[in-house]
Amino acid sequence: MDRVLCGIETEYGIALEGRGASTQIEDSKHFVRSYPGEVLSLWDYRHESPRNDLRGFRLDQLAFDPVDAKFDAGEVRGLDSETRSDRILTNGARFYNDHGHPEYSTPEAWCAAGLTREDALGEQILLETARAYAESTGLRTQVYKNNTDFHGASYGTHESYLCPRELGFDRLFAAVTPILVARIAYTGAGKAGAEEGAAIPFQTSQRADFFVEAANAETLYRRPVFNTRDEPHADPAHWIRLHVIAGDANMNPWSTWLKVSLVQIAIQLEKIGRMPRYAIKDPVRAAKQVSRSLESDARIELDGGRWTTADAILDSTLGAASQFLGGEFADVIEFWSDLRGDLRADWTRAIDRVDWCAKRYVIESAEPESIPAAQAIDLEYCNIDPEEGLYHALEQMGEIRPFTPEPVSGLTRAALRGYAAKHFPSHLVAACWRSLTFRREQGTLEIELRPDVEVPPSIFEILDVESFIETLLELNSWNPTD
Amino acid sequence: MEPDRLNRPISRPGERKLGDESGPSGPEVNKPKSDNELMRRLKKVDPDRAKNYRQRSGQ
């Protein structure tokens, strides 16, 4: 079966001494530019289409947070590309300033294990950048891998999954939405307090408070459970990039691996018409219920007056995976079965694999006297500095299970992007997820980076740009039916 | 102080404590020993840290 190309983009929270949200866009720009490694700065925006909707229309404009709009009133900034400060890294990743947040977009990966390792590498990139920024500015600099400031501002951790265009909105929405709701119970990063609805001391998800609609193309405001942005970063005639914005930023790699694996399973099952159907009556309400149910026993209302639970959705999905997907996801099925048993028996048994359990454990250990004090601990759990962060303290104490899943072999198109950025930067005039554009004597040449092609390791032996271009063109002639 | 986007208080004095959800009680947490790295770091956490943490809305 075809593999599902995937990626994760994480917007990090930044706390810079003496600075705040009103200056954050400028600060994040300088932060990103502090990255000390090799970069290429010629991101190509031509193929971006954030206002296109999978349902077949285009929005006039995207909604904007009104508080942020006040910050920006009267602000005059330079070119948008200057503010965004896109960097292409030599591993094929994208690092830039996204609405005031340093965002690390991983290189594409073929599997959840590979993607989890790329995501962890992103934390190292952010850490190196933070140290360089602190050294150059003299400001105390802290970076958080989380999704909220606890005062109503959220920032995202998005996942991307390449799907055949023929799946379309209706089938993807039906197949994936129940998984996005149910996986919160096992992969949520946990949050002290609530930013919407009734007060609660702790919930399993960072993001659930911010869902407003079941499906739409928004990301900054009125966020949906299922995002309908149609921006494939590949040939739109053949591909959809399922853009998942409902997940949390995870510190624990097992949580990242599981959340990605579950969506991949739903997509693979849907491709063969075997994804179990759960018509959730109100996905927004269901996501909030699962987030607020620490026992994971929330009743998820379905159309027609029936109901289900997160465990039932995951159980039937993984059962179908076992039956119809061969052994491809056997490790995920075994992992979830063990995890479910442990979590249901005693949530403290899952501290080593589930972020919300570990965070709850840390908070309860400290016996904070108020929700804001608990939120301070929540925030420091997500501090990416190994010398400061509370997650990292658990890891150093041996309380986090070492991450062991091995990536499947094979390079993705990210290897081409990264290799070109490192070895042929003077020959490039533009680059993005989808293509590389070269400067040649006879003019520029844009070459598609096909997302479905496995890149041979022999590319790393190519020393001249013309041979590299020739190889790219040969890869594009590959026929999957050959 | 930068604005708070919330319309409602997220906690009120005397309300439920952490772990005090409806349904069966959660198990007792085995607290780490006081000399471990986690407790050392927890002692350094400023309880007002999150109160003063403000971010732009991202995506």
Coordinates of C-alpha atoms in Angstrom, one line a residue:
Chain A
M1 CA 0.0 0.0 0.0
D2 CA 1.2 3.5 -0.7
R3 CA 2.7 5.3 2.2
V4 CA 1.3 8.5 3.6
L5 CA 3.8 11.4 3.4
C6 CA 3.5 13.4 6.5
G7 CA 4.9 16.4 8.4
I8 CA 4.5 18.5 11.5
E9 CA 4.7 22.3 11.9
T10 CA 5.1 23.6 15.4
E11 CA 4.7 27.2 16.4
Y12 CA 6.6 27.7 19.6
G13 CA 5.8 30.1 22.4
I14 CA 8.6 32.5 23.3
A15 CA 9.2 34.5 26.5
L16 CA 11.8 37.1 26.0
E17 CA 12.9 39.2 29.0
G18 CA 11.1 42.6 29.0
R19 CA 9.2 41.9 25.8
G20 CA 5.6 40.9 25.2
A21 CA 2.8 40.1 22.7
S22 CA 2.8 43.6 21.3
T23 CA 6.4 43.3 20.0
Q24 CA 6.3 39.6 19.3
I25 CA 6.2 39.7 15.6
E26 CA 9.4 41.8 15.4
D27 CA 11.0 39.8 18.2
S28 CA 10.2 36.5 16.6
K29 CA 11.7 37.7 13.3
H30 CA 15.0 38.5 15.0
F31 CA 14.8 35.2 16.9
V32 CA 14.5 33.2 13.7
R33 CA 17.3 35.1 12.1
S34 CA 19.5 34.1 15.1
Y35 CA 19.6 30.5 14.0
P36 CA 23.3 29.8 13.8
G37 CA 23.2 26.9 11.3
E38 CA 23.3 26.9 7.5
V39 CA 20.2 28.3 5.8
L40 CA 18.9 29.3 2.4
S41 CA 16.6 32.3 2.4
L42 CA 14.6 32.3 -0.8
W43 CA 11.3 30.7 0.0
D44 CA 8.9 30.5 -2.9
Y45 CA 5.3 31.6 -1.9
R46 CA 3.8 31.2 -5.3
H47 CA 2.1 27.9 -4.6
E48 CA 0.6 28.8 -1.3
S49 CA -3.2 29.0 -1.1
P50 CA -4.4 29.2 2.5
R51 CA -7.8 30.6 1.5
N52 CA -8.7 27.7 -0.8
D53 CA -11.3 25.4 0.8
L54 CA -11.5 21.6 0.2
R55 CA -15.2 22.0 -0.3
G56 CA -14.6 23.7 -3.6
F57 CA -14.6 27.5 -2.9
R58 CA -12.1 30.2 -1.9
L59 CA -12.5 32.5 1.1
D60 CA -12.3 36.3 0.5
Q61 CA -10.2 36.6 3.6
L62 CA -9.3 34.6 6.7
A63 CA -10.5 35.6 10.1
F64 CA -8.1 37.5 12.4
D65 CA -7.9 37.6 16.2
P66 CA -9.3 41.0 17.2
V67 CA -6.9 41.4 20.1
D68 CA -3.9 40.9 17.8
A69 CA -5.5 43.4 15.4
K70 CA -5.3 46.0 18.1
F71 CA -1.6 45.3 18.5
D72 CA -1.1 45.9 14.8
A73 CA -3.2 49.0 14.5
G74 CA -1.0 51.7 13.0
E75 CA 2.0 49.4 12.7
V76 CA 4.0 49.7 9.5
R77 CA 6.1 46.8 8.7
G78 CA 8.3 46.0 5.7
L79 CA 7.8 43.3 3.1
D80 CA 5.9 40.3 4.4
S81 CA 8.7 38.1 3.3
E82 CA 11.1 40.1 5.4
T83 CA 8.9 39.7 8.5
R84 CA 8.4 36.0 7.9
S85 CA 12.2 35.5 7.4
D86 CA 11.8 32.0 5.9
R87 CA 14.8 29.8 6.2
I88 CA 15.3 26.5 4.4
L89 CA 17.5 24.3 6.4
T90 CA 19.9 21.7 5.0
N91 CA 17.7 18.8 6.2
G92 CA 14.9 20.2 4.0
A93 CA 12.9 21.8 6.9
R94 CA 11.4 25.2 6.9
F95 CA 12.0 27.6 9.8
Y96 CA 10.3 31.0 9.9
N97 CA 8.3 33.6 11.8
D98 CA 4.6 32.7 11.7
H99 CA 2.4 35.4 13.2
G100 CA 5.0 36.1 15.9
H101 CA 5.9 32.5 16.6
P102 CA 9.1 30.7 15.5
E103 CA 7.7 27.8 13.5
Y104 CA 9.7 24.7 12.7
S105 CA 8.2 22.7 9.9
T106 CA 9.8 19.3 9.7
P107 CA 11.1 17.8 6.6
E108 CA 8.5 15.4 5.1
A109 CA 8.7 11.8 6.4
W110 CA 7.2 8.5 5.3
C111 CA 6.2 7.3 8.7
A112 CA 5.2 8.4 12.2
A113 CA 8.5 7.1 13.7
G114 CA 10.5 9.1 11.2
L115 CA 8.4 12.2 11.7
T116 CA 8.6 11.9 15.5
R117 CA 12.4 12.0 15.2
E118 CA 12.2 15.0 12.9
D119 CA 9.9 16.8 15.3
A120 CA 12.4 16.2 18.1
L121 CA 15.2 17.6 16.0
G122 CA 13.1 20.7 15.7
E123 CA 13.3 21.2 19.4
Q124 CA 17.1 21.1 19.1
I125 CA 17.0 23.7 16.3
L126 CA 14.8 26.0 18.5
L127 CA 17.2 25.5 21.5
E128 CA 20.2 26.4 19.4
T129 CA 18.4 29.5 18.2
A130 CA 17.3 30.5 21.6
R131 CA 20.9 30.3 22.9
A132 CA 22.2 32.3 20.0
Y133 CA 19.4 34.9 20.4
A134 CA 20.1 35.2 24.2
E135 CA 23.8 35.6 23.6
S136 CA 23.4 38.3 21.0
T137 CA 20.7 40.3 22.8
G138 CA 21.6 39.6 26.4
L139 CA 17.9 38.8 27.1
R140 CA 16.8 35.8 29.1
T141 CA 15.1 33.7 26.5
Q142 CA 12.7 30.8 27.1
V143 CA 10.9 28.6 24.5
Y144 CA 7.8 26.6 25.1
K145 CA 6.5 23.8 23.0
N146 CA 2.8 24.3 23.9
N147 CA -0.3 25.8 22.4
T148 CA -1.7 28.4 24.7
D149 CA -0.8 31.5 26.8
F150 CA -3.6 30.6 29.2
H151 CA -5.3 33.9 28.5
G152 CA -7.1 33.0 25.3
A153 CA -4.3 33.1 22.7
S154 CA -3.5 29.8 21.0
Y155 CA -0.9 28.8 18.5
G156 CA -0.8 25.7 16.6
T157 CA 0.9 22.4 16.0
H158 CA -0.3 21.3 12.6
E159 CA 0.1 17.9 10.9
S160 CA 0.1 17.3 7.2
Y161 CA -0.9 14.1 5.5
L162 CA -0.7 13.7 1.7
C163 CA -3.8 12.1 0.4
P164 CA -5.1 11.3 -3.1
R165 CA -7.4 14.0 -4.5
E166 CA -10.1 11.5 -5.1
L167 CA -10.7 11.0 -1.4
G168 CA -12.2 14.4 -1.3
F169 CA -13.7 16.4 1.6
D170 CA -16.7 14.2 2.5
R171 CA -14.7 11.0 2.9
L172 CA -11.8 12.6 4.7
F173 CA -14.1 14.4 7.1
A174 CA -16.1 11.3 7.8
A175 CA -13.0 9.1 8.3
V176 CA -10.7 11.5 10.2
T177 CA -12.9 13.6 12.4
P178 CA -13.8 10.8 14.9
I179 CA -10.1 10.1 15.2
L180 CA -9.2 13.7 15.9
V181 CA -11.8 13.7 18.7
A182 CA -10.9 10.3 20.2
R183 CA -7.1 10.6 20.1
I184 CA -7.3 13.5 22.6
A185 CA -7.8 10.9 25.3
Y186 CA -4.4 9.4 24.7
T187 CA -2.3 12.1 23.0
G188 CA -3.4 15.4 24.6
A189 CA -0.7 17.4 26.1
G190 CA -2.8 18.3 29.1
K191 CA -3.7 21.8 30.4
A192 CA -4.3 23.3 33.8
G193 CA -7.5 25.3 33.8
A194 CA -9.8 26.2 31.0
E195 CA -10.0 29.1 28.6
E196 CA -13.6 28.6 27.5
G197 CA -16.7 27.3 29.2
A198 CA -17.0 26.1 32.8
A199 CA -14.0 26.3 35.1
I200 CA -12.1 23.1 35.4
P201 CA -8.8 22.4 37.2
F202 CA -7.3 20.2 34.5
Q203 CA -8.1 18.8 31.1
T204 CA -6.3 16.5 28.7
S205 CA -6.0 18.9 25.7
Q206 CA -4.4 22.2 25.1
R207 CA -6.4 23.0 22.0
A208 CA -10.0 21.8 22.6
D209 CA -11.0 25.1 24.3
F210 CA -10.4 26.8 21.0
F211 CA -12.5 24.8 18.6
V212 CA -15.6 26.7 17.4
E213 CA -16.8 24.9 14.3
A214 CA -16.7 21.3 13.0
A215 CA -15.1 22.2 9.7
N216 CA -13.7 25.4 8.1
A217 CA -10.5 26.7 6.6
E218 CA -9.7 29.1 9.4
T219 CA -6.6 28.7 11.6
L220 CA -6.1 32.0 13.5
Y221 CA -9.6 32.5 14.8
R222 CA -12.9 30.5 14.8
R223 CA -10.8 27.3 14.7
P224 CA -12.3 24.1 13.5
V225 CA -11.9 20.4 14.6
F226 CA -11.4 19.5 10.9
N227 CA -9.5 22.1 8.9
T228 CA -10.5 22.4 5.2
R229 CA -7.6 24.4 3.9
D230 CA -6.8 23.2 0.4
E231 CA -3.1 23.8 0.0
P232 CA -1.5 20.6 -1.2
H233 CA 2.1 21.7 -1.7
A234 CA 2.0 19.3 -4.6
D235 CA 0.1 19.0 -7.9
P236 CA -3.5 19.9 -6.9
A237 CA -4.9 17.7 -9.6
H238 CA -3.6 14.6 -7.8
W239 CA -3.2 15.5 -4.2
I240 CA -4.8 16.8 -1.1
R241 CA -2.7 17.8 2.0
L242 CA -4.9 17.0 4.9
H243 CA -4.1 19.9 7.2
V244 CA -4.8 18.9 10.8
I245 CA -4.8 21.7 13.3
A246 CA -6.6 20.0 16.2
G247 CA -3.6 18.4 17.8
D248 CA -1.5 19.4 20.7
A249 CA 2.3 20.1 20.8
N250 CA 3.7 17.0 22.5
M251 CA 6.8 16.8 24.6
N252 CA 6.7 13.0 24.8
P253 CA 7.7 11.4 21.5
W254 CA 5.3 8.5 22.1
S255 CA 2.4 10.9 22.0
T256 CA 3.6 12.4 18.8
W257 CA 4.0 9.0 17.3
L258 CA 0.6 7.8 18.4
K259 CA -1.3 10.9 17.2
V260 CA 0.3 10.7 13.7
S261 CA -0.1 6.9 13.5
L262 CA -3.8 7.1 14.2
V263 CA -4.5 9.6 11.4
Q264 CA -2.4 7.6 9.0
I265 CA -4.4 4.5 9.9
A266 CA -7.7 6.4 9.3
I267 CA -6.4 7.5 5.9
Q268 CA -5.1 4.1 4.8
L269 CA -8.4 2.4 5.9
E270 CA -10.4 5.0 4.1
K271 CA -8.4 4.4 0.9
I272 CA -9.7 0.9 0.9
G273 CA -13.2 1.7 2.1
R274 CA -12.7 0.1 5.5
M275 CA -12.6 3.0 8.0
P276 CA -15.4 2.5 10.6
R277 CA -18.0 5.2 10.5
Y278 CA -18.9 7.4 13.5
A279 CA -21.2 10.3 12.5
I280 CA -20.5 12.5 15.5
K281 CA -23.4 14.9 16.0
D282 CA -21.3 17.8 17.3
P283 CA -17.5 17.3 16.9
V284 CA -16.7 20.6 18.7
R285 CA -18.7 19.5 21.8
A286 CA -17.4 16.0 21.6
A287 CA -13.7 17.2 21.5
K288 CA -14.3 19.4 24.6
Q289 CA -16.1 16.5 26.4
V290 CA -13.2 14.2 25.7
S291 CA -10.7 16.8 26.8
R292 CA -12.6 17.3 30.1
S293 CA -13.0 13.6 30.8
L294 CA -10.0 12.4 32.7
E295 CA -11.5 9.0 33.0
S296 CA -12.0 9.0 29.2
D297 CA -15.6 7.9 29.6
A298 CA -17.3 10.9 27.9
R299 CA -20.4 9.9 25.9
I300 CA -19.9 11.1 22.4
E301 CA -23.3 11.7 20.8
L302 CA -23.8 10.4 17.3
D303 CA -26.4 11.1 14.7
G304 CA -29.6 9.2 15.3
G305 CA -29.6 9.4 19.1
R306 CA -26.8 6.8 19.5
W307 CA -23.5 7.4 21.4
T308 CA -20.0 6.1 21.7
T309 CA -16.7 6.7 23.5
A310 CA -13.2 7.6 22.5
D311 CA -12.1 4.1 23.4
A312 CA -14.8 2.5 21.2
I313 CA -13.7 4.7 18.2
L314 CA -10.1 3.8 18.6
D315 CA -10.8 0.1 19.4
S316 CA -12.8 -0.4 16.2
T317 CA -10.3 1.6 14.1
L318 CA -7.3 -0.3 15.3
G319 CA -9.3 -3.5 14.9
A320 CA -9.9 -2.7 11.3
A321 CA -6.3 -1.8 10.9
S322 CA -5.4 -5.2 12.2
Q323 CA -7.8 -6.9 9.9
F324 CA -7.2 -5.0 6.7
L325 CA -3.8 -3.3 6.8
G326 CA -1.6 -6.3 7.3
G327 CA 1.2 -5.8 9.8
E328 CA 2.0 -2.2 8.8
F329 CA 0.6 -0.8 12.1
A330 CA 1.1 -3.9 14.4
D331 CA 3.4 -1.9 16.7
V332 CA 0.8 0.9 17.1
I333 CA -2.0 -1.6 17.8
E334 CA 0.1 -3.4 20.5
F335 CA 1.2 -0.1 22.0
W336 CA -2.3 1.3 22.2
S337 CA -3.7 -1.9 23.7
D338 CA -1.1 -1.9 26.5
L339 CA -1.5 1.9 27.0
R340 CA -5.3 1.6 27.3
G341 CA -5.0 -1.1 29.9
D342 CA -2.5 0.9 31.9
L343 CA -4.4 4.2 31.7
R344 CA -7.8 2.7 32.6
A345 CA -6.3 0.8 35.6
D346 CA -4.3 3.8 37.0
W347 CA -3.4 6.9 35.0
T348 CA -0.1 7.2 36.8
R349 CA 1.0 4.1 35.0
A350 CA 0.9 6.1 31.7
I351 CA 3.1 8.9 32.8
D352 CA 6.0 7.5 30.8
R353 CA 4.0 7.6 27.5
V354 CA 1.2 10.2 27.8
D355 CA 1.9 13.9 28.1
W356 CA -1.3 14.8 30.0
C357 CA -0.7 12.1 32.6
A358 CA 2.9 13.3 33.1
K359 CA 1.8 16.9 33.3
R360 CA -1.0 16.1 35.8
Y361 CA 1.5 14.1 37.9
V362 CA 3.9 17.0 38.0
I363 CA 1.3 19.5 38.9
E364 CA -0.3 17.4 41.6
S365 CA 3.2 16.7 43.0
A366 CA 3.7 20.4 43.5
E367 CA 0.3 21.0 45.2
P368 CA -0.2 24.4 43.7
E369 CA -2.6 26.7 45.6
S370 CA -4.4 28.1 42.6
I371 CA -5.1 27.5 38.9
P372 CA -2.6 30.2 37.8
A373 CA 0.1 28.6 39.9
A374 CA -0.8 25.2 38.3
Q375 CA -0.6 26.9 34.9
A376 CA 2.9 28.2 35.7
I377 CA 3.9 24.5 36.3
D378 CA 2.1 23.5 33.1
L379 CA 4.1 26.1 31.2
E380 CA 7.4 25.0 32.6
Y381 CA 6.6 21.4 31.7
C382 CA 6.7 22.6 28.1
N383 CA 10.0 24.5 28.5
I384 CA 12.3 22.9 25.9
D385 CA 15.5 23.6 27.7
P386 CA 16.8 20.3 29.1
E387 CA 18.3 22.2 32.0
E388 CA 15.0 23.9 33.0
G389 CA 12.0 22.1 31.7
L390 CA 9.9 19.9 33.9
Y391 CA 9.3 17.3 31.2
H392 CA 13.0 17.0 30.8
A393 CA 13.4 16.6 34.5
L394 CA 11.2 13.5 34.3
E395 CA 13.1 12.3 31.3
Q396 CA 16.4 12.7 33.1
M397 CA 15.0 10.8 36.1
G398 CA 14.1 7.9 33.9
E399 CA 10.4 8.4 34.2
I400 CA 9.9 8.7 30.4
R401 CA 10.0 5.5 28.3
P402 CA 12.8 5.7 25.7
F403 CA 11.4 6.1 22.3
T404 CA 12.3 3.0 20.2
P405 CA 10.2 2.8 17.0
E406 CA 12.5 2.8 14.0
P407 CA 11.6 4.7 10.8
V408 CA 10.9 2.9 7.6
S409 CA 13.8 3.2 5.2
G410 CA 13.7 5.6 2.2
L411 CA 14.3 9.3 1.6
T412 CA 11.5 11.7 0.9
R413 CA 11.6 14.8 -1.4
A414 CA 12.9 16.7 1.6
A415 CA 16.3 15.2 1.0
L416 CA 16.4 16.9 -2.4
R417 CA 15.4 20.2 -1.0
G418 CA 18.0 19.9 1.8
Y419 CA 20.8 18.7 -0.5
A420 CA 20.2 21.6 -3.0
A421 CA 20.1 24.1 -0.2
K422 CA 23.5 22.9 1.1
H423 CA 25.3 22.2 -2.2
F424 CA 23.8 24.3 -4.9
P425 CA 22.6 27.5 -3.1
S426 CA 24.0 29.9 -5.7
H427 CA 22.1 28.0 -8.5
L428 CA 18.7 28.4 -6.8
V429 CA 16.4 31.3 -7.2
A430 CA 13.5 29.9 -5.3
A431 CA 12.5 26.8 -3.3
C432 CA 9.5 25.5 -1.4
W433 CA 7.7 22.3 -0.4
R434 CA 6.7 21.7 -4.0
S435 CA 9.5 22.7 -6.2
L436 CA 13.1 23.9 -6.7
T437 CA 13.7 26.7 -9.2
F438 CA 17.2 26.9 -10.7
R439 CA 19.0 29.7 -12.5
R440 CA 20.5 28.6 -15.7
E441 CA 22.1 30.3 -18.7
Q442 CA 19.0 29.9 -20.8
G443 CA 16.7 31.2 -18.0
T444 CA 15.1 29.8 -14.9
L445 CA 13.9 26.2 -14.6
E446 CA 11.3 25.2 -12.0
I447 CA 11.3 21.5 -11.2
E448 CA 8.5 19.7 -9.3
L449 CA 9.5 17.7 -6.2
R450 CA 7.1 14.8 -6.5
P451 CA 5.7 13.9 -3.1
D452 CA 5.2 10.2 -4.0
V453 CA 8.7 9.4 -5.1
E454 CA 11.2 7.6 -2.9
V455 CA 14.5 9.4 -3.4
P456 CA 17.6 7.2 -3.8
P457 CA 20.5 7.7 -1.5
S458 CA 22.7 8.0 -4.5
I459 CA 21.7 11.7 -4.8
F460 CA 24.2 12.4 -2.0
E461 CA 27.0 11.5 -4.4
I462 CA 26.1 14.1 -7.0
L463 CA 28.6 16.9 -7.1
D464 CA 27.5 19.2 -9.9
V465 CA 24.2 21.0 -10.4
E466 CA 23.5 19.9 -13.9
S467 CA 23.7 16.2 -12.9
F468 CA 21.4 17.0 -9.9
I469 CA 18.8 18.7 -12.2
E470 CA 19.0 15.7 -14.5
T471 CA 18.3 13.4 -11.6
L472 CA 15.3 15.5 -10.5
L473 CA 13.9 15.2 -14.0
E474 CA 14.4 11.4 -14.1
L475 CA 12.7 11.1 -10.7
N476 CA 9.7 13.0 -12.1
S477 CA 9.4 10.5 -14.9
W478 CA 8.9 7.6 -12.5
N479 CA 5.6 5.9 -13.0
P480 CA 4.1 4.2 -9.9
T481 CA 2.6 1.4 -12.1
D482 CA 6.0 0.5 -13.6
Chain B
M1 CA -0.4 44.5 31.3
E2 CA -1.5 43.1 28.0
P3 CA -5.1 42.3 27.5
D4 CA -6.8 39.0 28.6
R5 CA -8.9 37.5 25.8
L6 CA -11.1 35.5 28.2
N7 CA -14.6 36.6 29.1
R8 CA -15.0 34.3 32.1
P9 CA -13.0 33.6 35.1
I10 CA -11.2 30.2 34.9
S11 CA -11.3 29.6 38.6
R12 CA -13.1 30.7 41.7
P13 CA -12.0 30.4 45.2
G14 CA -13.2 27.2 46.9
E15 CA -13.9 25.4 43.7
R16 CA -12.8 21.9 42.9
K17 CA -9.2 21.0 43.2
L18 CA -7.0 19.2 40.7
G19 CA -8.1 15.6 40.2
D20 CA -11.5 16.3 41.9
E21 CA -13.6 15.3 38.9
S22 CA -16.9 13.5 39.1
G23 CA -16.9 9.8 39.1
P24 CA -14.5 7.4 40.8
S25 CA -11.6 8.9 42.7
G26 CA -8.2 8.9 41.1
P27 CA -5.5 6.9 42.7
E28 CA -3.1 8.4 45.2
V29 CA -0.1 10.0 43.4
N30 CA 3.2 8.6 44.6
K31 CA 5.1 11.8 45.0
P32 CA 8.8 11.9 44.0
K33 CA 11.4 12.2 46.7
S34 CA 12.2 15.7 47.7
D35 CA 15.8 15.5 46.6
N36 CA 15.0 14.6 43.0
E37 CA 15.5 16.8 40.0
L38 CA 11.8 17.4 39.4
M39 CA 11.3 18.7 42.9
R40 CA 14.4 20.9 42.7
R41 CA 13.0 22.5 39.5
L42 CA 9.5 22.8 40.8
K43 CA 10.8 24.9 43.7
K44 CA 12.2 27.3 41.2
V45 CA 8.9 27.8 39.3
D46 CA 7.6 31.3 39.7
P47 CA 3.9 30.8 40.6
D48 CA 3.0 34.0 38.7
R49 CA 4.8 32.8 35.6
A50 CA 1.7 32.0 33.6
K51 CA -0.1 35.1 34.8
N52 CA 2.5 37.2 33.0
Y53 CA 2.9 35.0 29.9
R54 CA 1.2 36.6 26.9
Q55 CA 1.5 35.5 23.3
R56 CA 0.1 36.4 19.9
S57 CA -2.6 34.2 18.5
G58 CA -0.9 31.9 16.1
Q59 CA -2.5 29.4 13.8

